[in-house]
Tab-separated table of N, CA, C and O in Angstrom:
chain	number	residue	atom	x	y	z
A	1	UNK	N	2.957	-29.442	-1.746
A	1	UNK	CA	2.461	-28.051	-2.095
A	1	UNK	C	3.600	-27.104	-1.853
A	1	UNK	O	4.381	-27.281	-0.895
A	2	UNK	N	3.578	-26.231	-2.879
A	2	UNK	CA	4.903	-25.247	-2.763
A	2	UNK	C	4.529	-23.937	-1.978
A	2	UNK	O	3.223	-23.596	-1.873
A	3	UNK	N	5.377	-23.717	-1.009
A	3	UNK	CA	5.106	-22.642	0.060
A	3	UNK	C	5.318	-21.307	-0.796
A	3	UNK	O	6.442	-21.044	-1.125
A	4	UNK	N	4.351	-20.420	-1.080
A	4	UNK	CA	4.394	-19.358	-1.713
A	4	UNK	C	4.365	-18.026	-0.835
A	4	UNK	O	3.741	-18.065	0.176
A	5	UNK	N	5.460	-17.061	-1.115
A	5	UNK	CA	5.544	-15.855	-0.378
A	5	UNK	C	4.447	-15.205	-0.236
A	5	UNK	O	3.558	-15.181	-1.402
A	6	UNK	N	3.898	-14.508	0.834
A	6	UNK	CA	2.679	-13.801	0.841
A	6	UNK	C	2.912	-12.536	1.438
A	6	UNK	O	4.153	-12.016	2.025
A	7	UNK	N	2.085	-11.793	1.510
A	7	UNK	CA	2.212	-10.302	1.979
A	7	UNK	C	1.620	-10.343	3.333
A	7	UNK	O	1.083	-11.173	3.862
A	8	UNK	N	2.031	-9.296	4.266
A	8	UNK	CA	1.503	-9.211	5.671
A	8	UNK	C	0.623	-7.958	5.739
A	8	UNK	O	0.808	-7.115	5.149
A	9	UNK	N	-0.420	-8.396	6.666
A	9	UNK	CA	-1.276	-7.038	7.023
A	9	UNK	C	-0.662	-6.571	8.375
A	9	UNK	O	-0.188	-7.113	9.175
A	10	UNK	N	-0.696	-5.255	8.252
A	10	UNK	CA	-0.087	-4.398	9.230
A	10	UNK	C	-1.035	-3.472	9.667
A	10	UNK	O	-2.055	-2.910	8.961
A	11	UNK	N	-0.899	-2.877	10.811
A	11	UNK	CA	-1.929	-1.974	11.602
A	11	UNK	C	-1.318	-0.488	11.316
A	11	UNK	O	-0.103	-0.434	10.954
A	12	UNK	N	-2.098	0.281	11.570
A	12	UNK	CA	-1.725	1.836	11.333
A	12	UNK	C	-0.479	2.067	12.426
A	12	UNK	O	0.716	2.636	11.768
A	13	UNK	N	-0.395	1.621	13.506
A	13	UNK	CA	0.762	1.741	14.406
A	13	UNK	C	2.160	1.286	13.881
A	13	UNK	O	2.959	1.940	14.004
A	14	UNK	N	1.930	-0.082	13.176
A	14	UNK	CA	3.027	-0.606	12.545
A	14	UNK	C	3.599	0.204	11.488
A	14	UNK	O	4.634	0.548	11.084
A	15	UNK	N	2.655	0.765	10.752
A	15	UNK	CA	3.194	1.546	9.420
A	15	UNK	C	3.610	2.846	9.868
A	15	UNK	O	4.826	3.211	9.465
A	16	UNK	N	3.182	3.403	10.868
A	16	UNK	CA	3.822	4.631	11.593
A	16	UNK	C	5.393	4.560	11.964
A	16	UNK	O	6.251	5.181	11.629
A	17	UNK	N	5.520	3.198	12.667
A	17	UNK	CA	6.761	2.920	12.961
A	17	UNK	C	7.726	2.630	11.648
A	17	UNK	O	8.729	3.044	11.763
A	18	UNK	N	7.014	1.948	10.731
A	18	UNK	CA	7.951	1.670	9.461
A	18	UNK	C	8.374	3.025	8.773
A	18	UNK	O	9.361	3.299	8.298
A	19	UNK	N	7.299	3.820	8.734
A	19	UNK	CA	7.499	5.143	8.223
A	19	UNK	C	8.763	6.019	8.897
A	19	UNK	O	9.407	6.668	8.210
A	20	UNK	N	8.750	5.956	10.219
A	20	UNK	CA	9.574	6.696	10.935
A	20	UNK	C	11.078	6.119	10.825
A	20	UNK	O	11.924	6.950	10.776
A	21	UNK	N	11.143	4.790	10.488
A	21	UNK	CA	12.538	4.131	10.409
A	21	UNK	C	12.898	4.585	8.935
A	21	UNK	O	14.141	4.510	8.570
A	22	UNK	N	11.834	4.753	8.106
A	22	UNK	CA	12.451	5.094	6.594
A	22	UNK	C	12.613	3.901	5.810
A	22	UNK	O	12.526	2.644	6.069
A	23	UNK	N	12.704	4.153	4.494
A	23	UNK	CA	12.976	3.079	3.553
A	23	UNK	C	11.812	2.341	3.117
A	23	UNK	O	11.979	1.266	2.476
A	24	UNK	N	10.627	2.928	3.168
A	24	UNK	CA	9.473	2.233	2.988
A	24	UNK	C	8.760	3.000	1.675
A	24	UNK	O	8.523	4.163	1.804
A	25	UNK	N	8.246	2.186	0.835
A	25	UNK	CA	7.652	2.730	-0.308
A	25	UNK	C	6.059	2.477	-0.089
A	25	UNK	O	5.711	1.454	0.180
A	26	UNK	N	5.400	3.810	-0.022
A	26	UNK	CA	3.959	3.455	0.242
A	26	UNK	C	3.110	3.922	-0.905
A	26	UNK	O	3.308	5.016	-1.468
A	27	UNK	N	2.213	3.067	-1.382
A	27	UNK	CA	1.451	3.241	-2.506
A	27	UNK	C	-0.083	3.112	-2.177
A	27	UNK	O	-0.531	2.204	-1.711
A	28	UNK	N	-0.698	4.200	-2.638
A	28	UNK	CA	-1.975	4.566	-2.486
A	28	UNK	C	-2.734	4.004	-3.873
A	28	UNK	O	-2.415	4.540	-4.946
A	29	UNK	N	-3.521	2.887	-3.791
A	29	UNK	CA	-4.021	2.371	-5.009
A	29	UNK	C	-5.541	2.811	-5.169
A	29	UNK	O	-6.217	2.137	-6.206
A	30	UNK	N	-5.920	4.019	-4.695
A	30	UNK	CA	-7.219	4.374	-4.901
A	30	UNK	C	-7.327	5.173	-6.120
A	30	UNK	O	-6.406	5.383	-6.705
A	31	UNK	N	-8.645	5.670	-6.510
A	31	UNK	CA	-8.806	6.294	-7.714
A	31	UNK	C	-8.481	7.781	-7.474
A	31	UNK	O	-8.114	8.306	-6.212
A	32	UNK	N	-8.238	8.541	-8.330
A	32	UNK	CA	-7.891	10.138	-8.320
A	32	UNK	C	-9.021	10.837	-7.545
A	32	UNK	O	-8.772	11.681	-6.793
A	33	UNK	N	-10.222	10.341	-7.760
A	33	UNK	CA	-11.261	11.004	-7.192
A	33	UNK	C	-11.132	10.806	-5.580
A	33	UNK	O	-11.396	11.654	-4.637
A	34	UNK	N	-10.772	9.696	-5.047
A	34	UNK	CA	-10.762	9.453	-3.714
A	34	UNK	C	-9.550	10.169	-3.184
A	34	UNK	O	-9.592	10.360	-2.110
A	35	UNK	N	-8.347	9.897	-3.920
A	35	UNK	CA	-7.088	10.624	-3.568
A	35	UNK	C	-7.357	12.090	-3.029
A	35	UNK	O	-6.736	12.619	-2.215
A	36	UNK	N	-8.197	12.761	-3.935
A	36	UNK	CA	-8.465	14.297	-3.752
A	36	UNK	C	-8.965	14.525	-2.608
A	36	UNK	O	-8.974	15.688	-1.994
A	37	UNK	N	-9.816	13.437	-1.726
A	37	UNK	CA	-10.317	13.731	-0.484
A	37	UNK	C	-9.289	13.605	0.523
A	37	UNK	O	-9.687	13.788	1.710
A	38	UNK	N	-8.155	13.286	0.222
A	38	UNK	CA	-6.818	13.205	1.265
A	38	UNK	C	-6.186	11.823	1.111
A	38	UNK	O	-6.812	11.077	0.839
A	39	UNK	N	-4.868	11.900	1.319
A	39	UNK	CA	-4.019	10.762	1.264
A	39	UNK	C	-3.143	10.814	2.469
A	39	UNK	O	-2.826	11.912	3.154
A	40	UNK	N	-2.225	9.524	2.747
A	40	UNK	CA	-1.138	9.636	3.659
A	40	UNK	C	-0.018	10.592	3.204
A	40	UNK	O	0.247	10.186	1.992
A	41	UNK	N	0.450	11.474	3.759
A	41	UNK	CA	1.466	12.155	3.145
A	41	UNK	C	2.669	11.629	2.405
A	41	UNK	O	3.046	12.144	1.284
A	42	UNK	N	3.142	10.533	3.026
A	42	UNK	CA	4.218	9.929	2.314
A	42	UNK	C	3.939	9.020	1.050
A	42	UNK	O	4.868	8.337	0.593
A	43	UNK	N	2.707	8.872	0.787
A	43	UNK	CA	2.263	7.797	-0.179
A	43	UNK	C	2.325	8.399	-1.706
A	43	UNK	O	2.199	9.605	-1.839
A	44	UNK	N	2.698	7.513	-2.570
A	44	UNK	CA	2.650	7.765	-4.041
A	44	UNK	C	1.221	7.120	-4.515
A	44	UNK	O	0.946	5.994	-4.026
A	45	UNK	N	0.625	7.727	-5.525
A	45	UNK	CA	-0.576	7.440	-5.990
A	45	UNK	C	-0.299	6.452	-7.180
A	45	UNK	O	0.318	6.868	-8.169
A	46	UNK	N	-0.719	5.245	-7.308
A	46	UNK	CA	-0.705	4.345	-8.242
A	46	UNK	C	-2.115	3.564	-8.215
A	46	UNK	O	-2.109	2.585	-7.562
A	47	UNK	N	-2.942	4.052	-9.021
A	47	UNK	CA	-4.394	3.268	-8.822
A	47	UNK	C	-4.408	1.934	-9.368
A	47	UNK	O	-3.531	1.511	-10.146
A	48	UNK	N	-5.185	1.060	-8.580
A	48	UNK	CA	-5.158	-0.333	-8.817
A	48	UNK	C	-5.092	-0.752	-10.106
A	48	UNK	O	-4.514	-1.680	-10.784
A	49	UNK	N	-6.032	-0.130	-11.028
A	49	UNK	CA	-6.257	-0.493	-12.370
A	49	UNK	C	-4.954	-0.351	-13.343
A	49	UNK	O	-4.941	-0.944	-14.327
A	50	UNK	N	-4.090	0.545	-12.883
A	50	UNK	CA	-2.914	0.955	-13.742
A	50	UNK	C	-1.555	0.182	-12.836
A	50	UNK	O	-0.665	0.042	-13.797
A	51	UNK	N	-1.817	-0.535	-11.933
A	51	UNK	CA	-0.726	-1.284	-11.437
A	51	UNK	C	-0.129	-2.265	-12.331
A	51	UNK	O	1.136	-2.281	-12.437
A	52	UNK	N	-0.816	-3.144	-13.016
A	52	UNK	CA	-0.187	-4.052	-13.831
A	52	UNK	C	0.751	-3.346	-15.064
A	52	UNK	O	1.731	-3.865	-15.462
A	53	UNK	N	0.105	-2.225	-15.513
A	53	UNK	CA	1.047	-1.361	-16.466
A	53	UNK	C	2.119	-0.805	-15.862
A	53	UNK	O	3.156	-0.611	-16.705
A	54	UNK	N	2.052	-0.283	-14.735
A	54	UNK	CA	3.212	0.411	-14.063
A	54	UNK	C	4.103	-0.418	-13.089
A	54	UNK	O	4.845	0.343	-12.530
A	55	UNK	N	3.844	-1.669	-13.133
A	55	UNK	CA	4.539	-2.523	-12.005
A	55	UNK	C	6.094	-2.356	-12.203
A	55	UNK	O	6.884	-2.323	-11.334
A	56	UNK	N	6.479	-2.224	-13.443
A	56	UNK	CA	7.939	-2.182	-13.667
A	56	UNK	C	8.530	-0.974	-13.174
A	56	UNK	O	9.832	-0.646	-13.047
A	57	UNK	N	7.700	0.077	-12.929
A	57	UNK	CA	8.426	1.378	-12.392
A	57	UNK	C	8.752	1.298	-10.902
A	57	UNK	O	9.296	2.008	-10.112
A	58	UNK	N	8.428	0.132	-10.221
A	58	UNK	CA	8.560	-0.070	-8.801
A	58	UNK	C	9.554	-0.892	-8.410
A	58	UNK	O	10.147	-1.890	-9.280
A	59	UNK	N	10.393	-0.729	-7.356
A	59	UNK	CA	11.493	-1.474	-6.885
A	59	UNK	C	11.043	-2.891	-6.339
A	59	UNK	O	10.573	-2.721	-5.144
A	60	UNK	N	11.363	-4.040	-6.901
A	60	UNK	CA	10.931	-5.344	-6.100
A	60	UNK	C	11.726	-5.644	-5.006
A	60	UNK	O	11.130	-6.495	-4.254
A	61	UNK	N	12.839	-5.075	-4.775
A	61	UNK	CA	13.448	-5.295	-3.612
A	61	UNK	C	13.204	-4.280	-2.276
A	61	UNK	O	13.531	-4.451	-1.279
A	62	UNK	N	12.441	-3.189	-2.662
A	62	UNK	CA	11.880	-2.364	-1.661
A	62	UNK	C	10.964	-2.692	-0.750
A	62	UNK	O	10.050	-3.718	-1.258
A	63	UNK	N	10.892	-2.372	0.456
A	63	UNK	CA	9.795	-2.791	1.368
A	63	UNK	C	8.636	-1.803	0.954
A	63	UNK	O	8.846	-0.679	0.753
A	64	UNK	N	7.395	-2.599	0.323
A	64	UNK	CA	6.408	-1.855	-0.150
A	64	UNK	C	5.103	-2.106	0.654
A	64	UNK	O	4.705	-3.244	1.148
A	65	UNK	N	4.517	-0.918	0.933
A	65	UNK	CA	3.362	-1.014	1.793
A	65	UNK	C	2.012	-0.517	0.726
A	65	UNK	O	2.168	0.751	0.160
A	66	UNK	N	1.052	-1.179	0.579
A	66	UNK	CA	-0.143	-0.643	-0.204
A	66	UNK	C	-1.179	-0.377	0.689
A	66	UNK	O	-1.338	-1.013	1.673
A	67	UNK	N	-1.955	0.639	0.232
A	67	UNK	CA	-3.180	0.935	1.048
A	67	UNK	C	-4.201	1.406	0.206
A	67	UNK	O	-4.139	2.035	-0.929
A	68	UNK	N	-5.534	1.358	0.499
A	68	UNK	CA	-6.704	1.883	-0.246
A	68	UNK	C	-7.717	2.513	1.008
A	68	UNK	O	-7.189	2.988	1.894
A	69	UNK	N	-9.065	2.594	0.539
A	69	UNK	CA	-9.815	3.044	1.368
A	69	UNK	C	-10.240	2.234	2.808
A	69	UNK	O	-9.939	3.023	3.826
A	70	UNK	N	-10.323	0.843	2.520
A	70	UNK	CA	-10.482	0.063	3.631
A	70	UNK	C	-9.671	-1.142	3.710
A	70	UNK	O	-9.750	-1.845	4.740
A	71	UNK	N	-8.767	-1.503	2.837
A	71	UNK	CA	-7.864	-2.411	2.795
A	71	UNK	C	-8.041	-3.658	1.720
A	71	UNK	O	-7.454	-4.520	1.724
A	72	UNK	N	-9.308	-3.684	1.125
A	72	UNK	CA	-9.521	-4.745	0.091
A	72	UNK	C	-8.738	-4.744	-0.998
A	72	UNK	O	-8.089	-5.603	-1.562
A	73	UNK	N	-8.813	-3.330	-1.958
A	73	UNK	CA	-8.092	-3.264	-3.037
A	73	UNK	C	-6.573	-3.307	-2.809
A	73	UNK	O	-5.872	-4.014	-3.617
A	74	UNK	N	-6.125	-2.843	-1.728
A	74	UNK	CA	-4.774	-2.904	-1.546
A	74	UNK	C	-4.256	-4.335	-1.262
A	74	UNK	O	-3.133	-4.740	-1.603
A	75	UNK	N	-5.025	-5.070	-0.724
A	75	UNK	CA	-4.789	-6.555	-0.433
A	75	UNK	C	-4.692	-7.219	-1.888
A	75	UNK	O	-3.723	-7.985	-2.047
A	76	UNK	N	-5.526	-6.844	-2.715
A	76	UNK	CA	-5.272	-7.278	-4.228
A	76	UNK	C	-3.871	-6.848	-4.774
A	76	UNK	O	-3.128	-7.631	-5.462
A	77	UNK	N	-3.661	-5.622	-4.586
A	77	UNK	CA	-2.167	-5.207	-5.089
A	77	UNK	C	-1.204	-5.816	-4.518
A	77	UNK	O	-0.353	-6.056	-5.030
A	78	UNK	N	-1.157	-6.022	-3.044
A	78	UNK	CA	-0.123	-6.664	-2.385
A	78	UNK	C	-0.086	-8.020	-3.073
A	78	UNK	O	1.176	-8.699	-3.439
A	79	UNK	N	-0.990	-8.665	-3.335
A	79	UNK	CA	-0.905	-10.345	-3.661
A	79	UNK	C	-0.485	-10.210	-5.061
A	79	UNK	O	0.369	-11.000	-5.334
A	80	UNK	N	-0.866	-9.123	-5.968
A	80	UNK	CA	-0.329	-9.265	-7.268
A	80	UNK	C	1.141	-8.837	-7.162
A	80	UNK	O	1.989	-9.326	-7.855
A	81	UNK	N	1.498	-8.025	-6.397
A	81	UNK	CA	3.054	-7.652	-6.081
A	81	UNK	C	3.846	-8.834	-5.795
A	81	UNK	O	4.846	-9.135	-6.539
A	82	UNK	N	3.316	-9.521	-4.777
A	82	UNK	CA	4.166	-10.803	-4.406
A	82	UNK	C	4.129	-11.910	-5.562
A	82	UNK	O	5.192	-12.357	-5.853
A	83	UNK	N	3.109	-11.938	-6.356
A	83	UNK	CA	2.949	-12.747	-7.526
A	83	UNK	C	3.912	-12.171	-8.506
A	83	UNK	O	4.259	-13.161	-9.471
A	84	UNK	N	4.417	-11.172	-8.482
A	84	UNK	CA	5.396	-10.647	-9.562
A	84	UNK	C	6.676	-10.558	-9.056
A	84	UNK	O	7.554	-9.764	-9.583
A	85	UNK	N	6.995	-11.220	-7.881
A	85	UNK	CA	8.463	-11.054	-7.508
A	85	UNK	C	8.767	-10.262	-6.438
A	85	UNK	O	10.081	-10.050	-6.080
A	86	UNK	N	7.718	-9.473	-5.831
A	86	UNK	CA	8.151	-8.525	-4.785
A	86	UNK	C	8.414	-9.340	-3.605
A	86	UNK	O	7.684	-10.305	-3.215
A	87	UNK	N	9.434	-9.007	-2.764
A	87	UNK	CA	9.742	-9.765	-1.629
A	87	UNK	C	9.175	-9.334	-0.254
A	87	UNK	O	8.745	-10.231	0.614
A	88	UNK	N	8.976	-7.940	-0.164
A	88	UNK	CA	8.590	-7.437	1.295
A	88	UNK	C	7.765	-6.615	0.921
A	88	UNK	O	7.629	-5.473	0.959
A	89	UNK	N	6.336	-7.265	1.114
A	89	UNK	CA	5.182	-6.536	0.752
A	89	UNK	C	4.265	-6.568	1.930
A	89	UNK	O	3.984	-7.563	2.713
A	90	UNK	N	3.594	-5.389	2.141
A	90	UNK	CA	2.724	-5.221	3.209
A	90	UNK	C	1.245	-4.443	2.676
A	90	UNK	O	1.173	-3.889	1.733
A	91	UNK	N	0.240	-4.771	3.515
A	91	UNK	CA	-1.129	-4.121	3.297
A	91	UNK	C	-1.509	-3.577	4.641
A	91	UNK	O	-1.587	-4.201	5.711
A	92	UNK	N	-1.832	-2.302	4.528
A	92	UNK	CA	-2.503	-1.552	5.646
A	92	UNK	C	-3.754	-2.143	5.828
A	92	UNK	O	-4.805	-1.764	5.056
A	93	UNK	N	-4.131	-2.805	6.964
A	93	UNK	CA	-5.519	-3.183	7.520
A	93	UNK	C	-6.141	-2.054	7.646
A	93	UNK	O	-5.909	-0.919	8.375
A	94	UNK	N	-7.505	-1.984	7.144
A	94	UNK	CA	-8.515	-0.865	7.347
A	94	UNK	C	-7.904	0.279	6.479
A	94	UNK	O	-9.015	1.432	6.404
A	95	UNK	N	-7.029	0.348	5.718
A	95	UNK	CA	-6.766	1.418	4.878
A	95	UNK	C	-6.635	2.830	5.453
A	95	UNK	O	-6.388	2.909	6.577
A	96	UNK	N	-6.948	3.800	4.583
A	96	UNK	CA	-6.827	5.117	5.022
A	96	UNK	C	-7.988	5.512	6.012
A	96	UNK	O	-7.762	6.353	6.709
A	97	UNK	N	-9.081	4.644	5.980
A	97	UNK	CA	-10.149	4.964	6.835
A	97	UNK	C	-9.463	4.729	8.391
A	97	UNK	O	-9.707	5.484	9.272
A	98	UNK	N	-8.827	3.683	8.600
A	98	UNK	CA	-8.181	3.172	9.978
A	98	UNK	C	-7.102	4.254	10.137
A	98	UNK	O	-6.866	4.731	11.346
A	99	UNK	N	-6.177	4.623	9.209
A	99	UNK	CA	-5.368	5.838	9.313
A	99	UNK	C	-5.887	7.208	9.967
A	99	UNK	O	-5.217	7.637	10.988
A	100	UNK	N	-7.085	7.499	9.341
A	100	UNK	CA	-7.723	8.795	9.836
A	100	UNK	C	-8.219	8.617	11.186
A	100	UNK	O	-8.244	9.435	12.003
A	101	UNK	N	-9.039	7.513	11.427
A	101	UNK	CA	-9.500	7.200	12.607
A	101	UNK	C	-8.516	7.294	13.825
A	101	UNK	O	-8.736	7.444	14.971
A	102	UNK	N	-7.219	6.870	13.489
A	102	UNK	CA	-6.029	6.809	14.436
A	102	UNK	C	-5.643	8.138	14.789
A	102	UNK	O	-4.650	8.383	15.714
A	103	UNK	N	-6.183	9.135	14.164
A	103	UNK	CA	-5.806	10.367	14.186
A	103	UNK	C	-4.369	10.882	13.323
A	103	UNK	O	-3.769	11.800	13.604
A	104	UNK	N	-3.968	10.084	12.445
A	104	UNK	CA	-2.797	10.255	11.567
A	104	UNK	C	-3.025	11.381	10.664
A	104	UNK	O	-4.160	11.486	10.196
A	105	UNK	N	-2.116	12.034	10.307
A	105	UNK	CA	-2.272	13.336	9.208
A	105	UNK	C	-2.624	12.724	7.830
A	105	UNK	O	-2.214	11.809	7.469
A	106	UNK	N	-3.403	13.727	7.263
A	106	UNK	CA	-3.775	13.546	5.741
A	106	UNK	C	-3.202	14.651	4.983
A	106	UNK	O	-3.128	15.851	5.676
A	107	UNK	N	-2.952	14.361	3.848
A	107	UNK	CA	-2.316	15.382	2.796
A	107	UNK	C	-3.340	15.843	2.032
A	107	UNK	O	-4.432	15.126	1.557
């Protein structure tokens, strides 16, 4: 069996630490309507259904963290990114819901 690279699930605290260190590409894969209710300030919006069309706009060598409302769609996005040659991929466990519950700022 071939060992396939996979994404890592991270906590809000781990994401905060990564953002403080810098060099992280944070991607919000929720719909525009969801994003309108608030997003993580450093995040770029790229709805999940557009990811296959816009994957070429992303840097495969960058540290990339995906998030959504609860962590399910972002896990799909992270798996898709890994399958397309991205090396350093993360999924925010619990999504923006966990971020907000941890008292982190929303934009």
